[in-house]
Coordinates of C-alpha atoms and ligand atoms in Angstrom, one line a residue:
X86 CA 98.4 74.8 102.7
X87 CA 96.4 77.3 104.4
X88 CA 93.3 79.1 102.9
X89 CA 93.1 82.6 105.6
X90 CA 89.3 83.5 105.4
X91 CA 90.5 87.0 105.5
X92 CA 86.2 88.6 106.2
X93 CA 86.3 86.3 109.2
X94 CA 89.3 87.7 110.8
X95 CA 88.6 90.1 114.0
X96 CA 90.3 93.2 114.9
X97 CA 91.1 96.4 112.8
X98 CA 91.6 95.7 108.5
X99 CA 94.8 94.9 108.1
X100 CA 95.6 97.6 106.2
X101 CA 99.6 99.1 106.3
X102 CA 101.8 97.7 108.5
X103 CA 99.2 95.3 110.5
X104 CA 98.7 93.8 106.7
X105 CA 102.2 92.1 107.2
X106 CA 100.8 89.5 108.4
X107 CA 98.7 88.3 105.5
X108 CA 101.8 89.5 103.7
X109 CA 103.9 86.3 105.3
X110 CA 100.5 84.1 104.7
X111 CA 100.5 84.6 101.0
X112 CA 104.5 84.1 100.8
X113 CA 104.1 81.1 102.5
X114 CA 101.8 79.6 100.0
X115 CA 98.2 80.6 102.2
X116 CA 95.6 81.9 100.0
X117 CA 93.5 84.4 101.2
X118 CA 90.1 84.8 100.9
X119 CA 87.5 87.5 100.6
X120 CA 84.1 85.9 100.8
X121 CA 82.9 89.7 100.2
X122 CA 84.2 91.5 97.2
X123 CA 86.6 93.4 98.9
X124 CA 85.3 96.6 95.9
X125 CA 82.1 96.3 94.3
X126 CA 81.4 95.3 90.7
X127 CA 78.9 97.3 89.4
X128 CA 75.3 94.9 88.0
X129 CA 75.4 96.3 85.1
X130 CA 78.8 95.4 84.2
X131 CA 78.3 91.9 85.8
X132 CA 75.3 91.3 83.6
X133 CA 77.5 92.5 80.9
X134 CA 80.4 90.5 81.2
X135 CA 78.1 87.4 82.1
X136 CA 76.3 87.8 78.6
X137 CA 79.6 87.2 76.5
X138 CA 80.1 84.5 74.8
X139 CA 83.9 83.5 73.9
X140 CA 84.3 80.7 71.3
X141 CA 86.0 77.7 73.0
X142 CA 88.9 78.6 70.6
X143 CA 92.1 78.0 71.1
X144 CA 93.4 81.5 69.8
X145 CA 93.4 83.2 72.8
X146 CA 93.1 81.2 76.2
X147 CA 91.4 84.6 77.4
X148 CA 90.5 88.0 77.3
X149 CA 93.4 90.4 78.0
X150 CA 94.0 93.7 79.7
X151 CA 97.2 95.3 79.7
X152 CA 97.3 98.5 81.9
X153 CA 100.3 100.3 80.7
X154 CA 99.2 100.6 77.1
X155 CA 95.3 100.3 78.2
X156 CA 94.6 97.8 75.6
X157 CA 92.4 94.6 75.2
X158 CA 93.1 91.7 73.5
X159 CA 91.5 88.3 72.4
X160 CA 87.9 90.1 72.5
X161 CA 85.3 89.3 69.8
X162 CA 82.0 91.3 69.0
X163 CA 81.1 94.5 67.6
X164 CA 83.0 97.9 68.3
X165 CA 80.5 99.1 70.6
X166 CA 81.0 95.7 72.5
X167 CA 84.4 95.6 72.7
X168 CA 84.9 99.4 74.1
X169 CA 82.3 98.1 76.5
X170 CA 84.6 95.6 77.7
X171 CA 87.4 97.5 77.7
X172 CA 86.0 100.1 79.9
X173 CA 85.0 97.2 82.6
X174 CA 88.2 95.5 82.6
X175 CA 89.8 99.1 82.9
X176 CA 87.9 99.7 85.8
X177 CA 88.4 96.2 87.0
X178 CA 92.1 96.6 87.5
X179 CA 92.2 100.3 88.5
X180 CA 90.2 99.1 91.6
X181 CA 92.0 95.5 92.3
X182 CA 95.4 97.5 92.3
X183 CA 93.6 100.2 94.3
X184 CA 92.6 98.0 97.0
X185 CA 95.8 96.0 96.8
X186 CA 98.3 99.0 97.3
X187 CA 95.6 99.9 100.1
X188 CA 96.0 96.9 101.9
X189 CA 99.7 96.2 100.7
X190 CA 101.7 99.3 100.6
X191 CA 104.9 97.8 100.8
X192 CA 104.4 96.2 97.6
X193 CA 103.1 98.7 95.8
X194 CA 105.8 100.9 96.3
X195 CA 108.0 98.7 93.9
X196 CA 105.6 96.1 91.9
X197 CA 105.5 96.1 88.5
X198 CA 102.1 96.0 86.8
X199 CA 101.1 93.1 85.0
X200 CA 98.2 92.2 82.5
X201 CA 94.5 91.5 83.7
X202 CA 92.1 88.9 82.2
X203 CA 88.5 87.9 81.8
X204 CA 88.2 84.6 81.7
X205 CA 84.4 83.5 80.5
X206 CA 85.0 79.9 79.4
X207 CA 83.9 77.4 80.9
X208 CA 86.9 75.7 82.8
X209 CA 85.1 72.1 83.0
X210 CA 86.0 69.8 80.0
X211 CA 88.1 72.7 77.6
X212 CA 90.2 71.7 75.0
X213 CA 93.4 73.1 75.1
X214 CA 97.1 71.6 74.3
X215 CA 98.5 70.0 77.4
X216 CA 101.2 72.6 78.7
X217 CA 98.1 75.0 78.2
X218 CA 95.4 73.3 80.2
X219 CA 94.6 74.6 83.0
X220 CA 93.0 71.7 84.8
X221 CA 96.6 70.4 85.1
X222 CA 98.2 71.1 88.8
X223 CA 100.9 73.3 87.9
X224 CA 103.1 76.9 89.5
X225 CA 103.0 79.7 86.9
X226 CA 105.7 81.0 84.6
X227 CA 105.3 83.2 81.7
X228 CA 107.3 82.4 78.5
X229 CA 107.2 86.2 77.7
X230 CA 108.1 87.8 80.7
X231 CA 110.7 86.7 82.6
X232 CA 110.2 87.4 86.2
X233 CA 114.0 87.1 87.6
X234 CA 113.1 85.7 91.1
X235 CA 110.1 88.1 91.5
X236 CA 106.8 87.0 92.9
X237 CA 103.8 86.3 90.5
X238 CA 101.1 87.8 92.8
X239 CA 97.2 87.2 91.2
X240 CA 94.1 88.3 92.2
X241 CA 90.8 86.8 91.3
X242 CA 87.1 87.2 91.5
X243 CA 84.2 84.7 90.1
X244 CA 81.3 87.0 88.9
X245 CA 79.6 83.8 88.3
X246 CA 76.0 84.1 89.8
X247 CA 75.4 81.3 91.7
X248 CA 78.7 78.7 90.7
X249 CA 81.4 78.1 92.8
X250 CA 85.2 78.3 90.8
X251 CA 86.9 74.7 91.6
X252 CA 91.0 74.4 92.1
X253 CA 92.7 72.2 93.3
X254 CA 96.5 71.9 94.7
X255 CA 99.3 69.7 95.0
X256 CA 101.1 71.7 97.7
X257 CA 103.8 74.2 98.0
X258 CA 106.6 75.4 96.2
X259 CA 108.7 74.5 99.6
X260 CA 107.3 71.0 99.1
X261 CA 107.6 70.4 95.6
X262 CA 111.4 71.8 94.9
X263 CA 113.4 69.5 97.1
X264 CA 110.8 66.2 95.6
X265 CA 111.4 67.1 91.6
X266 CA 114.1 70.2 91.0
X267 CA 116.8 68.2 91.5
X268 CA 116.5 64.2 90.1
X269 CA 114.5 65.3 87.4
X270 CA 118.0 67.2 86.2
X271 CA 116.0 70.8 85.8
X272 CA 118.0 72.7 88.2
X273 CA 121.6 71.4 86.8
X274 CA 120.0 72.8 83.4
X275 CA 119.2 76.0 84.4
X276 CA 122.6 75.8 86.1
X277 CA 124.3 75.8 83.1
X278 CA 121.7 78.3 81.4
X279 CA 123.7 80.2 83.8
X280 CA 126.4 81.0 81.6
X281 CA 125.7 83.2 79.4
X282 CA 126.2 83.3 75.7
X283 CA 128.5 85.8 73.6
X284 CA 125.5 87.0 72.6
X285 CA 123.9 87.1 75.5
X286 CA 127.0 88.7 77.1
X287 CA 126.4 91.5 74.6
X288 CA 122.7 92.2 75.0
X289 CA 123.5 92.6 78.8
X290 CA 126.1 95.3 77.9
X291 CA 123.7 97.0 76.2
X292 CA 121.4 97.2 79.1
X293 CA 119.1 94.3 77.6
X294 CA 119.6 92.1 80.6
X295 CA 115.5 92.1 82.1
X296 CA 114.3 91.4 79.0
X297 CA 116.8 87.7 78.9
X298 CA 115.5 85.1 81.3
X299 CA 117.4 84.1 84.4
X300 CA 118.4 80.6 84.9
X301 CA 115.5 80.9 87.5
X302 CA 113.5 81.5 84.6
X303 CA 114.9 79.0 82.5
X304 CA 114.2 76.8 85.5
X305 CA 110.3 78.2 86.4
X306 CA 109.1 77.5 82.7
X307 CA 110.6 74.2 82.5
X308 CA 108.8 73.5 86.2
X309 CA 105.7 74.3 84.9
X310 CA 105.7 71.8 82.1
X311 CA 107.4 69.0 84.0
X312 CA 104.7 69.1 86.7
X313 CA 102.1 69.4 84.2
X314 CA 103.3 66.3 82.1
X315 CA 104.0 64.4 85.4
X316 CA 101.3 61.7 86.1
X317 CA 102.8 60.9 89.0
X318 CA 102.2 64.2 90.6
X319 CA 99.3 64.7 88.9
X320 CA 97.6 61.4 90.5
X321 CA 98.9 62.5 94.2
X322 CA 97.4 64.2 96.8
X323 CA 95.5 66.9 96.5
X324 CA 93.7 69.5 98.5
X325 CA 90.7 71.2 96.9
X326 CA 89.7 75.0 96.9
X327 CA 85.8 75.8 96.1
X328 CA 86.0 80.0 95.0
X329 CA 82.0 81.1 95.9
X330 CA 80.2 82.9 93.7
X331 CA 80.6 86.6 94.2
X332 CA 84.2 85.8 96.1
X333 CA 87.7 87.0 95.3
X334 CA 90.8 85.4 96.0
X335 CA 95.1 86.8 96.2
X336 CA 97.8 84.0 95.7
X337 CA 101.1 83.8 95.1
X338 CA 101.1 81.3 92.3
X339 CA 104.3 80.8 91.5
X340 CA 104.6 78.8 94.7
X341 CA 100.8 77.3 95.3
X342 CA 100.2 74.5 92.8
X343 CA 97.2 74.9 91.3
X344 CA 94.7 73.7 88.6
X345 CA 91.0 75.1 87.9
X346 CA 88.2 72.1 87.3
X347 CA 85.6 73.7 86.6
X348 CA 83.9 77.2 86.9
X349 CA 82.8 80.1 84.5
X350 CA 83.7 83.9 84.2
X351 CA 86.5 84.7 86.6
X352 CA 87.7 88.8 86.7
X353 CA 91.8 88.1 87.4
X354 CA 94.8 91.0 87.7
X355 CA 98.3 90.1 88.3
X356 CA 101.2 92.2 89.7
X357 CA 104.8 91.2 89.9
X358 CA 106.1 91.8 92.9
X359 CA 110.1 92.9 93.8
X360 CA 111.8 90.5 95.9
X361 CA 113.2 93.3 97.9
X362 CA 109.2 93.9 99.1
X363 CA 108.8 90.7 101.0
X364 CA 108.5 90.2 103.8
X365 CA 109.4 86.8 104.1
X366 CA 112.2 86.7 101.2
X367 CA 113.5 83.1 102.6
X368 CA 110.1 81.7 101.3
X369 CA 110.4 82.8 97.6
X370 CA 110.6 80.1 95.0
X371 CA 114.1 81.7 93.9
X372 CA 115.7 81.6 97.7
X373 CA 114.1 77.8 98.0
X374 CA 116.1 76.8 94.4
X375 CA 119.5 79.2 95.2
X376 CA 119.5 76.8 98.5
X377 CA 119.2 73.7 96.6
X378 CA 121.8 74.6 94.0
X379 CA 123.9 76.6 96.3
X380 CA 124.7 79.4 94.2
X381 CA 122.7 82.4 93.1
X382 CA 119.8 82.1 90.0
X383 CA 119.5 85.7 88.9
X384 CA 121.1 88.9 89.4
X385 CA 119.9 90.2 93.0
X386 CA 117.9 94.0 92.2
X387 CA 115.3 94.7 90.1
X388 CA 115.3 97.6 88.2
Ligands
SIN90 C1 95.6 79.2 86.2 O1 96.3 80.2 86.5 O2 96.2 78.2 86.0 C2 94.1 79.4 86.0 C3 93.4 79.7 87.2 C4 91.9 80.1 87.0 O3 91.6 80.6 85.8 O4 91.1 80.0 87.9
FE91 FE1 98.2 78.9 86.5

């Protein structure tokens, strides 16, 4: 899997149509980096952010943002503290999705806005139930919001001072469907997820149906665990990622395996993206599993 050092690219920003280009990279399971915050962080919000201290609980696995309803949670600390934080992460994802739709209008025009985090615990040695670690290689899937074939898009930045952020990945999507979707029985599952309840029959006729998963979801969040819970996989080969100090980082994790090692406050944003706004739509998880299976995973449109 490729890692596109996106600062030491020549030629004119990528920005618009020329961006395309990274566009395919990412959907093909390249992660590209900016060894240059591609928007500055102010110092005195660094300095901030650097002084918190989260307990190691196991609560909340991080701080929260959500943009549509502006509101932070998992923070601790006083009023005045929290606001604070608030204000930074605000700021935070106003400029990553900024820069993003800059670079990548043909996403923006039809991406759905997800939550932003803070993560300021140290990675190396946490304690966290298995399905929740996250030094366990693993692709993403959120229990709470199904994603219906849509790319989970996230963008990072480690505002540690001088500490690198460590991942490391077991490959592809491309890679890892045809080797464990089907003889592990997950896909025939989600196959017959496939047909629907009464009740889910109803809540579709009520216009519910985004809010049920897919069988794609059914399929993603079971992934997630199996590879996680796999030692086999787990004990394979593995390429490692070392995240500088200072640098940010987009990938499409929903196809790049992944697990963080080690490394200490992390800014992160994530944006859904429309599977009608790729522009390699052959590469998506979802076309990868509807090949396998041979029949479709989730109603085709967003909406
Ligand atoms: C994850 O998405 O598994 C965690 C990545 C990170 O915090 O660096
Ligand atoms: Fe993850």
């Amino acid at each position: 899997m490729a890692l596109v050092d996106v600062d030491a690219l020549t030629g004119p920003p990528p920005d618009g149509a020329a961006g395309d280009t990274l566009a395919r990279a990412l959907e093909q399971g390249g992660i590209l980096l900016f060894r240059r915050p591609p928007f500055p962080i102010p110092d005195e919000d660094r300095d901030f952010l650097l002084s918190r201290r989260q307990g190691g609980g196991r609560l909340h696995k991080n701080i929260a943002y959500r943009p549509a309803r502006d509101r932070v949670t998992g923070a601790a600390g006083s009023r005045a503290d929290v606001e604070r934080l608030h204000r930074i992460l605000r700021t935070y994802s106003r400029a990553t999705l900024e820069f993003l739709a800059r670079r990548f209008p043909g996403y923006a025009r039809s991406w759905h806005v997800d939550y932003a985090s803070f993560r300021p615990i140290e990675e190396e040695g946490r304690s966290l139930p298995q399905t929740s670690r996250n030094d366990l290689m693993h692709v993403d899937a959120f229990p709470t919001r199904p994603t219906h074939g849509n790319r989970i898009l996230r963008f990072f930045t480690n505002i540690h001072p001088t500490r690198a952020r460590e991942w490391v990945s077991g490959g592809t999507f491309d890679r890892l469907a045809p080797r464990y979707a089907v003889d592990s029985g997950l896909l025939a599952d989600a196959l017959h997820h496939a047909r629907p309840s009464a009740a889910a029959r109803l809540l579709r006729a009520v216009g519910a149906r985004r809010e049920l998963p897919s069988a794609y979801d059914v399929f993603m969040l079971r992934f997630h665990d199996f590879l996680k819970n796999n030692a086999e996989f787990q004990a394979g080969e593995k390429e490692t990622f070392s995240f500088p100090p200072g640098s940010s980082w987009m990938v499409l994790t929903d196809m790049v395996s992944h697990a963080v090692l080690s490394g200490q406050f992390a800014l992160e944003q994530t944006v859904i993206l429309s599977r009608e706004s790729l522009v390699a739509p052959e590469s998506a998880p979802i076309a990868i599993l509807e090949r396998l299976a041979g029949t479709p995973l989730a109603a085709p449109s967003i909406s």
